[in-house]
PDB file of C-alpha atoms and ligand atoms in Angstrom:
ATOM      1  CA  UNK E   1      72.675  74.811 127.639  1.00  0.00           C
ATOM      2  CA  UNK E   2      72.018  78.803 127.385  1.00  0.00           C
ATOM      3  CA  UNK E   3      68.761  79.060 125.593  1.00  0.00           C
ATOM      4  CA  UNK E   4      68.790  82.567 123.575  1.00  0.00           C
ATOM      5  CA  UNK E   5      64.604  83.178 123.562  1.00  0.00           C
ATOM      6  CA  UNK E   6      62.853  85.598 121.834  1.00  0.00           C
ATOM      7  CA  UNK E   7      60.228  87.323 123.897  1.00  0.00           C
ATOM      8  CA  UNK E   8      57.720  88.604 121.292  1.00  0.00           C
ATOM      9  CA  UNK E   9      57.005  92.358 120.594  1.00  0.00           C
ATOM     10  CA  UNK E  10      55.062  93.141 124.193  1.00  0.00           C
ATOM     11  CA  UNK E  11      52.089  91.273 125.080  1.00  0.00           C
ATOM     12  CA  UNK E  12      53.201  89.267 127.879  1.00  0.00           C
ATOM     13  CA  UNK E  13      50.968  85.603 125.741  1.00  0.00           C
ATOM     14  CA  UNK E  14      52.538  86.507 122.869  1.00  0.00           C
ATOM     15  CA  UNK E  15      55.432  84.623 123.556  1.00  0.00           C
ATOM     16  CA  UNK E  16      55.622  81.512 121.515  1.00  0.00           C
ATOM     17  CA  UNK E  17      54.735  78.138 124.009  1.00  0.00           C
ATOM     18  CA  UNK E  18      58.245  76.548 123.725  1.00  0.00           C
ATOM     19  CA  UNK E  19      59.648  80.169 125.282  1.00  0.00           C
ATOM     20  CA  UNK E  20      57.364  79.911 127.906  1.00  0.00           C
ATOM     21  CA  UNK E  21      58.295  76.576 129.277  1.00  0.00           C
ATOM     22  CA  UNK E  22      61.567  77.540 128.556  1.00  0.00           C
ATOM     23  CA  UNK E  23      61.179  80.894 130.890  1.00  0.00           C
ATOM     24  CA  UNK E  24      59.385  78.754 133.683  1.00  0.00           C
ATOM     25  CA  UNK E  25      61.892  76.202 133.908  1.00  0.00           C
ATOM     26  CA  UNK E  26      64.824  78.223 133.916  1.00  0.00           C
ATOM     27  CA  UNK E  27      66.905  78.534 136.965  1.00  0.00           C
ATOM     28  CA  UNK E  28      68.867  82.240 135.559  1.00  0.00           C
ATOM     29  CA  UNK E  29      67.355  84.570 133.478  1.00  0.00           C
ATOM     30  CA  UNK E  30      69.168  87.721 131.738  1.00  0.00           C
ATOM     31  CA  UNK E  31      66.200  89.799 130.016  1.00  0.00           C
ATOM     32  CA  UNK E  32      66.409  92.629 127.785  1.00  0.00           C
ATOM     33  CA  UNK E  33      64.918  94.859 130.563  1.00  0.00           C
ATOM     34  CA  UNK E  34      64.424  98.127 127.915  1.00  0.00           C
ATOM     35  CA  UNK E  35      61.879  96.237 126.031  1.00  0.00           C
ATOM     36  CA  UNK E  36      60.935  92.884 127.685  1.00  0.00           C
ATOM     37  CA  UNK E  37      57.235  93.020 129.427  1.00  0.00           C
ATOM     38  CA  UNK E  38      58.399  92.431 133.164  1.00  0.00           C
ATOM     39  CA  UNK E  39      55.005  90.400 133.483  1.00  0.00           C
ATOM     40  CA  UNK E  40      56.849  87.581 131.612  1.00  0.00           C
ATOM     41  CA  UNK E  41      59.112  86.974 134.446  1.00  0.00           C
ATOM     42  CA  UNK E  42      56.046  86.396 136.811  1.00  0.00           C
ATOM     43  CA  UNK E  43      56.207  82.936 135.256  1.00  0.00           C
ATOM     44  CA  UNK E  44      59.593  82.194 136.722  1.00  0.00           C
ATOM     45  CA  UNK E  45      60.217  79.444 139.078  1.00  0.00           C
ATOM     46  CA  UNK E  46      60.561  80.417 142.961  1.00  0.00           C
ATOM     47  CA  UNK E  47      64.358  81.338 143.341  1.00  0.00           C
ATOM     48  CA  UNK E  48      64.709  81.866 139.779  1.00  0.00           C
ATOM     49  CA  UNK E  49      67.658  84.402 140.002  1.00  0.00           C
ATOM     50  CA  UNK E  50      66.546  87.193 137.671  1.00  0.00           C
ATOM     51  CA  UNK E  51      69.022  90.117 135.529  1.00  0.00           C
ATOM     52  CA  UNK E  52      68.203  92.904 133.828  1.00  0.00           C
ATOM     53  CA  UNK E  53      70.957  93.389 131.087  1.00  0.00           C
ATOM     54  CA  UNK E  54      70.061  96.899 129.997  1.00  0.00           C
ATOM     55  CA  UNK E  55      72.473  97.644 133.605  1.00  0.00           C
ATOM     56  CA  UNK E  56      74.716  95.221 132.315  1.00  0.00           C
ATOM     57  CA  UNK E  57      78.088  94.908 130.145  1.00  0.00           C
ATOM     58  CA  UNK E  58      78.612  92.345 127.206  1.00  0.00           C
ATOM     59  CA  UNK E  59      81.256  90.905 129.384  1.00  0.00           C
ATOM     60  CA  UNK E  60      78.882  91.361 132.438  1.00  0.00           C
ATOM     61  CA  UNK E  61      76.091  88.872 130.733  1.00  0.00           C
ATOM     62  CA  UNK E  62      78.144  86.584 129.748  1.00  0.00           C
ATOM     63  CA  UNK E  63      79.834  86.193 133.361  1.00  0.00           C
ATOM     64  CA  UNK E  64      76.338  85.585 134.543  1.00  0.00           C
ATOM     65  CA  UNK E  65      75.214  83.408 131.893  1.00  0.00           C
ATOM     66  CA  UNK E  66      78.438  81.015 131.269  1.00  0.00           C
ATOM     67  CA  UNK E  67      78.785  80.924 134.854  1.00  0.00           C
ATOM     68  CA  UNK E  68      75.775  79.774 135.265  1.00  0.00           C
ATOM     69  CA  UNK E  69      75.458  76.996 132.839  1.00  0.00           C
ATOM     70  CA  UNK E  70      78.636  75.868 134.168  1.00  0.00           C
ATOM     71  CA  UNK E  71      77.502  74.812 137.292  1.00  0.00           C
ATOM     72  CA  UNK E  72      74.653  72.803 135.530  1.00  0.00           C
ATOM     73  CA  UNK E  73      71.695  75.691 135.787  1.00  0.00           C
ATOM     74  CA  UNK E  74      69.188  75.892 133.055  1.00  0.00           C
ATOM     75  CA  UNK E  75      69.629  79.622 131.917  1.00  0.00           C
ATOM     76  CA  UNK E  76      67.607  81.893 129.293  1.00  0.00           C
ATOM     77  CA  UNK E  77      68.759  85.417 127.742  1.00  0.00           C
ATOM     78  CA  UNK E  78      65.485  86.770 126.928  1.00  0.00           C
ATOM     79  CA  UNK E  79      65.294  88.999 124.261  1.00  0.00           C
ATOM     80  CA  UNK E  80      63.138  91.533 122.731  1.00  0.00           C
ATOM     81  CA  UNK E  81      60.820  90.435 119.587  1.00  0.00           C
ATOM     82  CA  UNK E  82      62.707  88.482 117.726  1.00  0.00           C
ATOM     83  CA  UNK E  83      66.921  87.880 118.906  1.00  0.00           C
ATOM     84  CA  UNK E  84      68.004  87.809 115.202  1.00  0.00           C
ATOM     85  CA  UNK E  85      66.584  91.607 114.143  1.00  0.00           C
ATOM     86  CA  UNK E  86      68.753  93.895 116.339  1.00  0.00           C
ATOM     87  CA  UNK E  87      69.595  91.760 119.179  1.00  0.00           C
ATOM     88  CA  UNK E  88      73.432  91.942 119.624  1.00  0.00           C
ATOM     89  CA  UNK E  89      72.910  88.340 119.899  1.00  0.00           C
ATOM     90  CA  UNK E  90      76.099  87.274 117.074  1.00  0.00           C
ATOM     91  CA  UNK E  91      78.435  88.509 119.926  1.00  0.00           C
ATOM     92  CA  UNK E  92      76.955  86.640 122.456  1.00  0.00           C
ATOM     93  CA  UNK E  93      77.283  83.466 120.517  1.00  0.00           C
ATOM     94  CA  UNK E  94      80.450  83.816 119.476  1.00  0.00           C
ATOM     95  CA  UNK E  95      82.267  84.209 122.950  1.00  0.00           C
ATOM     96  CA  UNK E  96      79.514  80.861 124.243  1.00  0.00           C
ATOM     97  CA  UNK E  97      81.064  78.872 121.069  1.00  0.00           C
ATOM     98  CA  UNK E  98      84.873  79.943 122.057  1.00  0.00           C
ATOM     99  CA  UNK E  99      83.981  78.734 125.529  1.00  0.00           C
ATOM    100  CA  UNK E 100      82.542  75.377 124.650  1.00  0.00           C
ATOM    101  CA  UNK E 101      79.050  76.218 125.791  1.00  0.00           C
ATOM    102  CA  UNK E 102      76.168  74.809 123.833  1.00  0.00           C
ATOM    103  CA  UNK E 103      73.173  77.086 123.066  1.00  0.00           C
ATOM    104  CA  UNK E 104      70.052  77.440 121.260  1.00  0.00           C
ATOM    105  CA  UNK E 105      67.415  79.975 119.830  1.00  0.00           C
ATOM    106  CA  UNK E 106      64.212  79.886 120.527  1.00  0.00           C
ATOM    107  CA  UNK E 107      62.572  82.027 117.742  1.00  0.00           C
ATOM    108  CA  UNK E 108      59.947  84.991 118.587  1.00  0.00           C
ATOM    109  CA  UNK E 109      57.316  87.880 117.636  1.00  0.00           C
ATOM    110  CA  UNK E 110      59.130  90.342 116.469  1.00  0.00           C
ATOM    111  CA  UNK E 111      57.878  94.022 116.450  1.00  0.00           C
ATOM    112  CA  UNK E 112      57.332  94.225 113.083  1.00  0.00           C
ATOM    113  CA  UNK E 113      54.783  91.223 112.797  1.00  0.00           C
ATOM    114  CA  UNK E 114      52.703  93.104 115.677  1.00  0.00           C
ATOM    115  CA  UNK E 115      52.884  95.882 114.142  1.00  0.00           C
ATOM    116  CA  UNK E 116      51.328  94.580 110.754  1.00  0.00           C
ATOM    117  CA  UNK E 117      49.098  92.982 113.346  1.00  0.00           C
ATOM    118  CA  UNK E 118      48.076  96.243 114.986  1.00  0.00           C
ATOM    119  CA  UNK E 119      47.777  98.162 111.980  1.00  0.00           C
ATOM    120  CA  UNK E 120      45.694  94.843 110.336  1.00  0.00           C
ATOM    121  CA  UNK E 121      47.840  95.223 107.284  1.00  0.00           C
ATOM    122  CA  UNK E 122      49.761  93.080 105.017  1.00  0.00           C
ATOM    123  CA  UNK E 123      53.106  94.227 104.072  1.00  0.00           C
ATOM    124  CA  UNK E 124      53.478  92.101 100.591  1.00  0.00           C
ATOM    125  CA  UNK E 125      50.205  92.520  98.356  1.00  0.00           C
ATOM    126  CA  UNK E 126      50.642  91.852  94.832  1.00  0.00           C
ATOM    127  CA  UNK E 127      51.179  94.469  92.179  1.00  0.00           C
ATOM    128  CA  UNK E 128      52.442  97.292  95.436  1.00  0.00           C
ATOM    129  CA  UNK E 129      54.991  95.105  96.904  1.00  0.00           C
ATOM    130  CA  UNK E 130      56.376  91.443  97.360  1.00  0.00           C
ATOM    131  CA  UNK E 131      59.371  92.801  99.165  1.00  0.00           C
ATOM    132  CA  UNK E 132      60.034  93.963 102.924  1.00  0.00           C
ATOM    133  CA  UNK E 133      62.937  96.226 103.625  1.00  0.00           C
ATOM    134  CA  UNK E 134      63.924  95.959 107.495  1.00  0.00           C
ATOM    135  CA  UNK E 135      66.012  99.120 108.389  1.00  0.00           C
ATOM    136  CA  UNK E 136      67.020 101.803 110.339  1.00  0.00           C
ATOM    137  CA  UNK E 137      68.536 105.445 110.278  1.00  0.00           C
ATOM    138  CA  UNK E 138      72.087 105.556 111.402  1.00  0.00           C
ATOM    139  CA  UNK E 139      72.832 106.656 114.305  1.00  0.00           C
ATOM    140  CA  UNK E 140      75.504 106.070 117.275  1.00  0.00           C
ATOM    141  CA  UNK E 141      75.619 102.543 115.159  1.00  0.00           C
ATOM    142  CA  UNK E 142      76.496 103.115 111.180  1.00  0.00           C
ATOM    143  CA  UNK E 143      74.610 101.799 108.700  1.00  0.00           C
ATOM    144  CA  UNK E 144      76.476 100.571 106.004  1.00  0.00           C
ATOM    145  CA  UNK E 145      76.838 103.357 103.340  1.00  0.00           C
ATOM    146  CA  UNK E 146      75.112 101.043 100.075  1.00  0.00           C
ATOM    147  CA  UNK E 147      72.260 100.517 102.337  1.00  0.00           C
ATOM    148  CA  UNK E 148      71.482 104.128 103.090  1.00  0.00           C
ATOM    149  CA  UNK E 149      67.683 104.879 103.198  1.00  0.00           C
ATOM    150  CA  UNK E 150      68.128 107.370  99.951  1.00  0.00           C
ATOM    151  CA  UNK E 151      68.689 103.751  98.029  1.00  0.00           C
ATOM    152  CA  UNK E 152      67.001 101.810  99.916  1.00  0.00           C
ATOM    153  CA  UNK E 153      63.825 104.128  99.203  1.00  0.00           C
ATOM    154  CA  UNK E 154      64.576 104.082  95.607  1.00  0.00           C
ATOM    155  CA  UNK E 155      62.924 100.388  95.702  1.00  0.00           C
ATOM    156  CA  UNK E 156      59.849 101.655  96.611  1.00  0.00           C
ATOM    157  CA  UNK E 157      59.208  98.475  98.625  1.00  0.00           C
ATOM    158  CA  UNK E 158      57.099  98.545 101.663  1.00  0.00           C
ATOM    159  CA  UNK E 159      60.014  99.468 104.522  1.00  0.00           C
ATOM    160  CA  UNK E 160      60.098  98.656 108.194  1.00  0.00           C
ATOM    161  CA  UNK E 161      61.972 101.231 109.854  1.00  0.00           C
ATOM    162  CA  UNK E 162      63.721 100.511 113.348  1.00  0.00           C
ATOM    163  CA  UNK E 163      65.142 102.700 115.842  1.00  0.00           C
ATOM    164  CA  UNK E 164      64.782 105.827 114.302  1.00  0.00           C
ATOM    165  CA  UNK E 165      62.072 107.762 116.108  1.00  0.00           C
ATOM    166  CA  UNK E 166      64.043 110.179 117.082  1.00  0.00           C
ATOM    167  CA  UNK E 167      65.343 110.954 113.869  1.00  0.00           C
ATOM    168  CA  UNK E 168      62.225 111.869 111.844  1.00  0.00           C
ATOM    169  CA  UNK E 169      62.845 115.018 110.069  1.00  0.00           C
ATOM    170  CA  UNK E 170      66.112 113.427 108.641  1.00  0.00           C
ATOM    171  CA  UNK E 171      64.390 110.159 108.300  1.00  0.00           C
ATOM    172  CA  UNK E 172      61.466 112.086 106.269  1.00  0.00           C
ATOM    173  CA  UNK E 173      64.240 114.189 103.685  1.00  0.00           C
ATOM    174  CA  UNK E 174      66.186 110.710 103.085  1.00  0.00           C
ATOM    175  CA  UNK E 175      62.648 108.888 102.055  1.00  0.00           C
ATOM    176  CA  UNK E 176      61.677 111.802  99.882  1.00  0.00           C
ATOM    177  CA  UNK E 177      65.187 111.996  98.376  1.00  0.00           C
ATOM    178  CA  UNK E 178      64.929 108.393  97.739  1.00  0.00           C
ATOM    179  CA  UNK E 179      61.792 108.780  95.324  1.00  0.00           C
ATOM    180  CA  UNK E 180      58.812 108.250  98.003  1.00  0.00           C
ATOM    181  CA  UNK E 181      55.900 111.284  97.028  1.00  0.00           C
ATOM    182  CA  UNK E 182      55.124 113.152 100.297  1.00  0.00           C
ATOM    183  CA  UNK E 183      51.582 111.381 100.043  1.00  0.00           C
ATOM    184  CA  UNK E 184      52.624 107.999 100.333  1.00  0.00           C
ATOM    185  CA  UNK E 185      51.211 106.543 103.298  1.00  0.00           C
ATOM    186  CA  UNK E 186      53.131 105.938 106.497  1.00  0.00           C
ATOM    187  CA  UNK E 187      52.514 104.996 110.277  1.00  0.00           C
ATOM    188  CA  UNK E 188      53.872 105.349 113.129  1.00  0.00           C
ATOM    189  CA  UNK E 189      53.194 102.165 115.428  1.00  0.00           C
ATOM    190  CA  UNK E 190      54.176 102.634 119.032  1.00  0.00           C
ATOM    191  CA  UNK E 191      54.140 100.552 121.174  1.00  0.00           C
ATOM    192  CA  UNK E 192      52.655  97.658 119.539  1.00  0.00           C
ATOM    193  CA  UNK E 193      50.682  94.763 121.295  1.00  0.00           C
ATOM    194  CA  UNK E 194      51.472  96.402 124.500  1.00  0.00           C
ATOM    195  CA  UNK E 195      48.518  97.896 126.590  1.00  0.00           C
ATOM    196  CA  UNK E 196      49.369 101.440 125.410  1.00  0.00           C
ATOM    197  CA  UNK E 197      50.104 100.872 121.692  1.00  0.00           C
ATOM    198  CA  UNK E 198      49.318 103.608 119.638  1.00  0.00           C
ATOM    199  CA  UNK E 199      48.563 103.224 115.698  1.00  0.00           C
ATOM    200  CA  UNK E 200      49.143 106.639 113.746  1.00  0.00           C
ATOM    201  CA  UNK E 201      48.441 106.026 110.352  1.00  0.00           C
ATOM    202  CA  UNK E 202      50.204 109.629 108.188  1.00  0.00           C
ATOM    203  CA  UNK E 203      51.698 110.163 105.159  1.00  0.00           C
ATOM    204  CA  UNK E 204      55.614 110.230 104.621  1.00  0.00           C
ATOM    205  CA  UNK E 205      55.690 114.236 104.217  1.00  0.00           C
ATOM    206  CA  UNK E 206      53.781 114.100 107.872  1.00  0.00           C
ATOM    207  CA  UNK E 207      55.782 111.330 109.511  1.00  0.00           C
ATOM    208  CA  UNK E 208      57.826 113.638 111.891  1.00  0.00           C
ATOM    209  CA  UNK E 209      54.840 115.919 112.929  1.00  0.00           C
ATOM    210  CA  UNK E 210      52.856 113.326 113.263  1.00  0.00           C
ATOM    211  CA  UNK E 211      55.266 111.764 115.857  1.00  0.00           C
ATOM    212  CA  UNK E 212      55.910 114.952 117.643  1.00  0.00           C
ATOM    213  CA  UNK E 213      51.805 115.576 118.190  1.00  0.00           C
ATOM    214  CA  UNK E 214      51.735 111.929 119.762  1.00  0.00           C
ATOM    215  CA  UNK E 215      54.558 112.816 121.917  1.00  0.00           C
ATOM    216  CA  UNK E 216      56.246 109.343 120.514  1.00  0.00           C
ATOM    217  CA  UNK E 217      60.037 109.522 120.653  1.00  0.00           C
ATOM    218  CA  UNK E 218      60.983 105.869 121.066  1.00  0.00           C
ATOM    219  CA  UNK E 219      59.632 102.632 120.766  1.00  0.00           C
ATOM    220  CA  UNK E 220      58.033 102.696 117.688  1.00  0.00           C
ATOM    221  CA  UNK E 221      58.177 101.896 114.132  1.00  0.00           C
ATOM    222  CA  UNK E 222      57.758 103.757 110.468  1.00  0.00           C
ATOM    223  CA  UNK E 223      56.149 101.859 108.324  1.00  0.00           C
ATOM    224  CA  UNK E 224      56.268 103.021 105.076  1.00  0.00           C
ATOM    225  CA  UNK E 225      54.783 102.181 101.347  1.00  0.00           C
ATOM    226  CA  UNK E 226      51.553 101.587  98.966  1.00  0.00           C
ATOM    227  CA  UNK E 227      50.532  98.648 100.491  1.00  0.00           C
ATOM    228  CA  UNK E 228      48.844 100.752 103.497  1.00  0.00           C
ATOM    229  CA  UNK E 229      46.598 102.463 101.051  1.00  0.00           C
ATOM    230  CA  UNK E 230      44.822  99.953  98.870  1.00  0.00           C
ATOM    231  CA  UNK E 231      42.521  99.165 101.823  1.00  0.00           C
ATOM    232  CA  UNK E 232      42.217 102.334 103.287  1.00  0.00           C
ATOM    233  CA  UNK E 233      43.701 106.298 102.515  1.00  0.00           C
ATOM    234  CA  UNK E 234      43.484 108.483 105.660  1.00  0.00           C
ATOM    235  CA  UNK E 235      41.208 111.378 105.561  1.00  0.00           C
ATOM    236  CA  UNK E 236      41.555 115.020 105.213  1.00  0.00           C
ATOM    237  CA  UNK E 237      39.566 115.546 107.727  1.00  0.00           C
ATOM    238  CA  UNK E 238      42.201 114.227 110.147  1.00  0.00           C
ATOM    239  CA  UNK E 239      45.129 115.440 107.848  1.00  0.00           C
ATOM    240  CA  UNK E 240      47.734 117.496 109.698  1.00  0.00           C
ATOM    241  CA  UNK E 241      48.023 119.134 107.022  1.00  0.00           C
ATOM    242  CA  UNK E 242      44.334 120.284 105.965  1.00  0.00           C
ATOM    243  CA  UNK E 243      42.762 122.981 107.720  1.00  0.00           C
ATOM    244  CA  UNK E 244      39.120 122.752 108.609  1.00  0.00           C
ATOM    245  CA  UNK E 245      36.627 124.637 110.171  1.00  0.00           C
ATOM    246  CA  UNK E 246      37.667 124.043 113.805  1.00  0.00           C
ATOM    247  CA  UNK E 247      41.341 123.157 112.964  1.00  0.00           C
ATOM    248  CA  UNK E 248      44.151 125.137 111.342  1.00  0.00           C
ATOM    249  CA  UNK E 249      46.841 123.065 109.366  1.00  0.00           C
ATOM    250  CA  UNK E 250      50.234 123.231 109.507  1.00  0.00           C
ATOM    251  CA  UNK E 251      50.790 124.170 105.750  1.00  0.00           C
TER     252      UNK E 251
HETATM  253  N1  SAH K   1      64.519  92.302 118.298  1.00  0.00           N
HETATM  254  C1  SAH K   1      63.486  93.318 118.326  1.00  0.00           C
HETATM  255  C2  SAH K   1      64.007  94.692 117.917  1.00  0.00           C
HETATM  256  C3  SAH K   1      65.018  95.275 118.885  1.00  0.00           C
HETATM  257  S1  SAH K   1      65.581  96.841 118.420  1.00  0.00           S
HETATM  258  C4  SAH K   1      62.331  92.872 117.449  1.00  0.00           C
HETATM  259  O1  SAH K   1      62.404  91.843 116.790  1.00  0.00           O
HETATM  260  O2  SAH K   1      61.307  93.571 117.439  1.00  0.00           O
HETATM  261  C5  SAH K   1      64.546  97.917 119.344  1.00  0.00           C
HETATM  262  C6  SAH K   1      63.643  98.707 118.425  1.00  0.00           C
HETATM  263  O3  SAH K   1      62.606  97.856 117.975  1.00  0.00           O
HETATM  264  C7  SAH K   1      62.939  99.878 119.066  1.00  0.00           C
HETATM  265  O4  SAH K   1      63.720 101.027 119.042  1.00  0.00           O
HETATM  266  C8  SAH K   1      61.736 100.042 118.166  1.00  0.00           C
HETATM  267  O5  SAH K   1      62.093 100.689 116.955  1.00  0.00           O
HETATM  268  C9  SAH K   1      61.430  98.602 117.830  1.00  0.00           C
HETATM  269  N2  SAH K   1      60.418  97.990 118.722  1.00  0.00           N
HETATM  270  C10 SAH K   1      60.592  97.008 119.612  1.00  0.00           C
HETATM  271  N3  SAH K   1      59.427  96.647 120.178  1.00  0.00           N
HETATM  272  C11 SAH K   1      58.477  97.428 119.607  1.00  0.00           C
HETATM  273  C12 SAH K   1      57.053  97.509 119.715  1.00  0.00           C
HETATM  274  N4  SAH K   1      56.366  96.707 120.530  1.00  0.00           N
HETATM  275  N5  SAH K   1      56.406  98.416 118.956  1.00  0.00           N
HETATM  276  C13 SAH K   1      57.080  99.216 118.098  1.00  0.00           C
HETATM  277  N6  SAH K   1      58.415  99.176 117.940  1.00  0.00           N
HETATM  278  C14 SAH K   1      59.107  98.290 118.682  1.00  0.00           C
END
């Protein structure tokens, strides 16, 4: 049995407990080593044979992981968050089921639950939103074309933005195309649950400066709609954009 187990967004206990005792009695892991909090694997077994996969083919994990099970071992692919949001999992699956292997998913955290948790939000309040839009930009990977963030945005839901850091200015333009004002809030969350998490609450005009004057490239997510305002609405004081007596803005 290859046990597919979802690691949770960062902080090494916020693994669920059936993940755990899957992780400690497992004889091979393969972890997600771009993402995955190494201090998980400090609850491996002695002689637990331990890869990283982020060195590693599709055809290279799957040598180490059918290989293994076939000689009886008790094996885990550890994945970031959640294995079913982003996770190239599918693939994975698919060549196990052609070769008779039996696996399982062990459900996690993902990144976008911690970072509702770090910014102590809820994404679906009545009357702003009862809808959560998990996306990303495209990049080297396409997004399909009816799904672009221009529509998407159109919804006005609350959004969950993945792996798009890097792409903020475009990112910005699409959601403002779509229909989002330039004041609706947005955050960047970076890094969330781990030690270093950062929380940087903006508005959708400001998401890309923002970013840039955290240094945050990677690793994080926009979050974007009403529902971050009905409990709280940033100052001007801390407004990139407002200039103050000590401060000059950027507009
Ligand atoms: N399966 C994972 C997502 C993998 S895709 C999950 O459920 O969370 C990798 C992307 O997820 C990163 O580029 C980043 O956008 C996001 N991500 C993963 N962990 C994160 C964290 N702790 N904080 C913020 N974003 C994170």
């Amino acid at each position: 049995m290859v046990h597919f187990v979802g690691a949770g967004p960062g902080a090494a206990d916020l693994i669920t407990v059936r993940g755990q005792r899957l992780l400690e009695e497992a004889d091979v892991v393969v972890y997600a080593g771009s993402l995955v909090n190494p201090q998980l694997l400090e609850s491996c077994k002695e002689g637990c044979e331990i890869h990283n996969s982020a060195y590693m083919t599709l055809e290279e994990v799957i040598e180490v992981i059918a290989g293994a099970e076939k000689k009886g071992r008790k094996v885990v692919r550890l994945h970031t968050g959640d294995p079913s949001i982003y996770g190239a999992v599918k693939e994975q699956m698919d060549v196990l089921e052609r070769e008779g292997i039996s696996y399982d998913v062990c459900p996690g955290v993902s990144s976008f639950c911690g970072a509702a948790a770090a910014l102590k939000a809820e994404y679906t309040l009545p009357d702003i939103s009862q809808s959560v839009l998990i996306t990303r930009m495209a990049g080297r990977t396409k997004v399909p074309e009816k799904e672009s963030i221009r529509d998407l945005a159109a919804h006005q839901a609350t959004m969950v933005i993945f792996l798009s850091t890097g792409m903020l200015r475009k990112l910005q333009r699409e959601l403002e195309a779509g229909g989002y004002p330039e004041d609706t809030p947005a955050a960047v969350v970076y890094k969330a649950t781990w030690q270093d998490e950062k929380v940087c609450r903006c508005t959708v005009g400001s998401l890309a400066e923002t970013a840039e004057a955290e240094g945050i490239t990677k690793t994080a997510l926009i979050i974007v709609g009403r529902f971050l305002d009905s409990e709280y609405r940033r100052s001007k004081l801390y407004d990139p954009a407002f200039t103050t007596e000590f401060r000059k803005g950027s507009k």
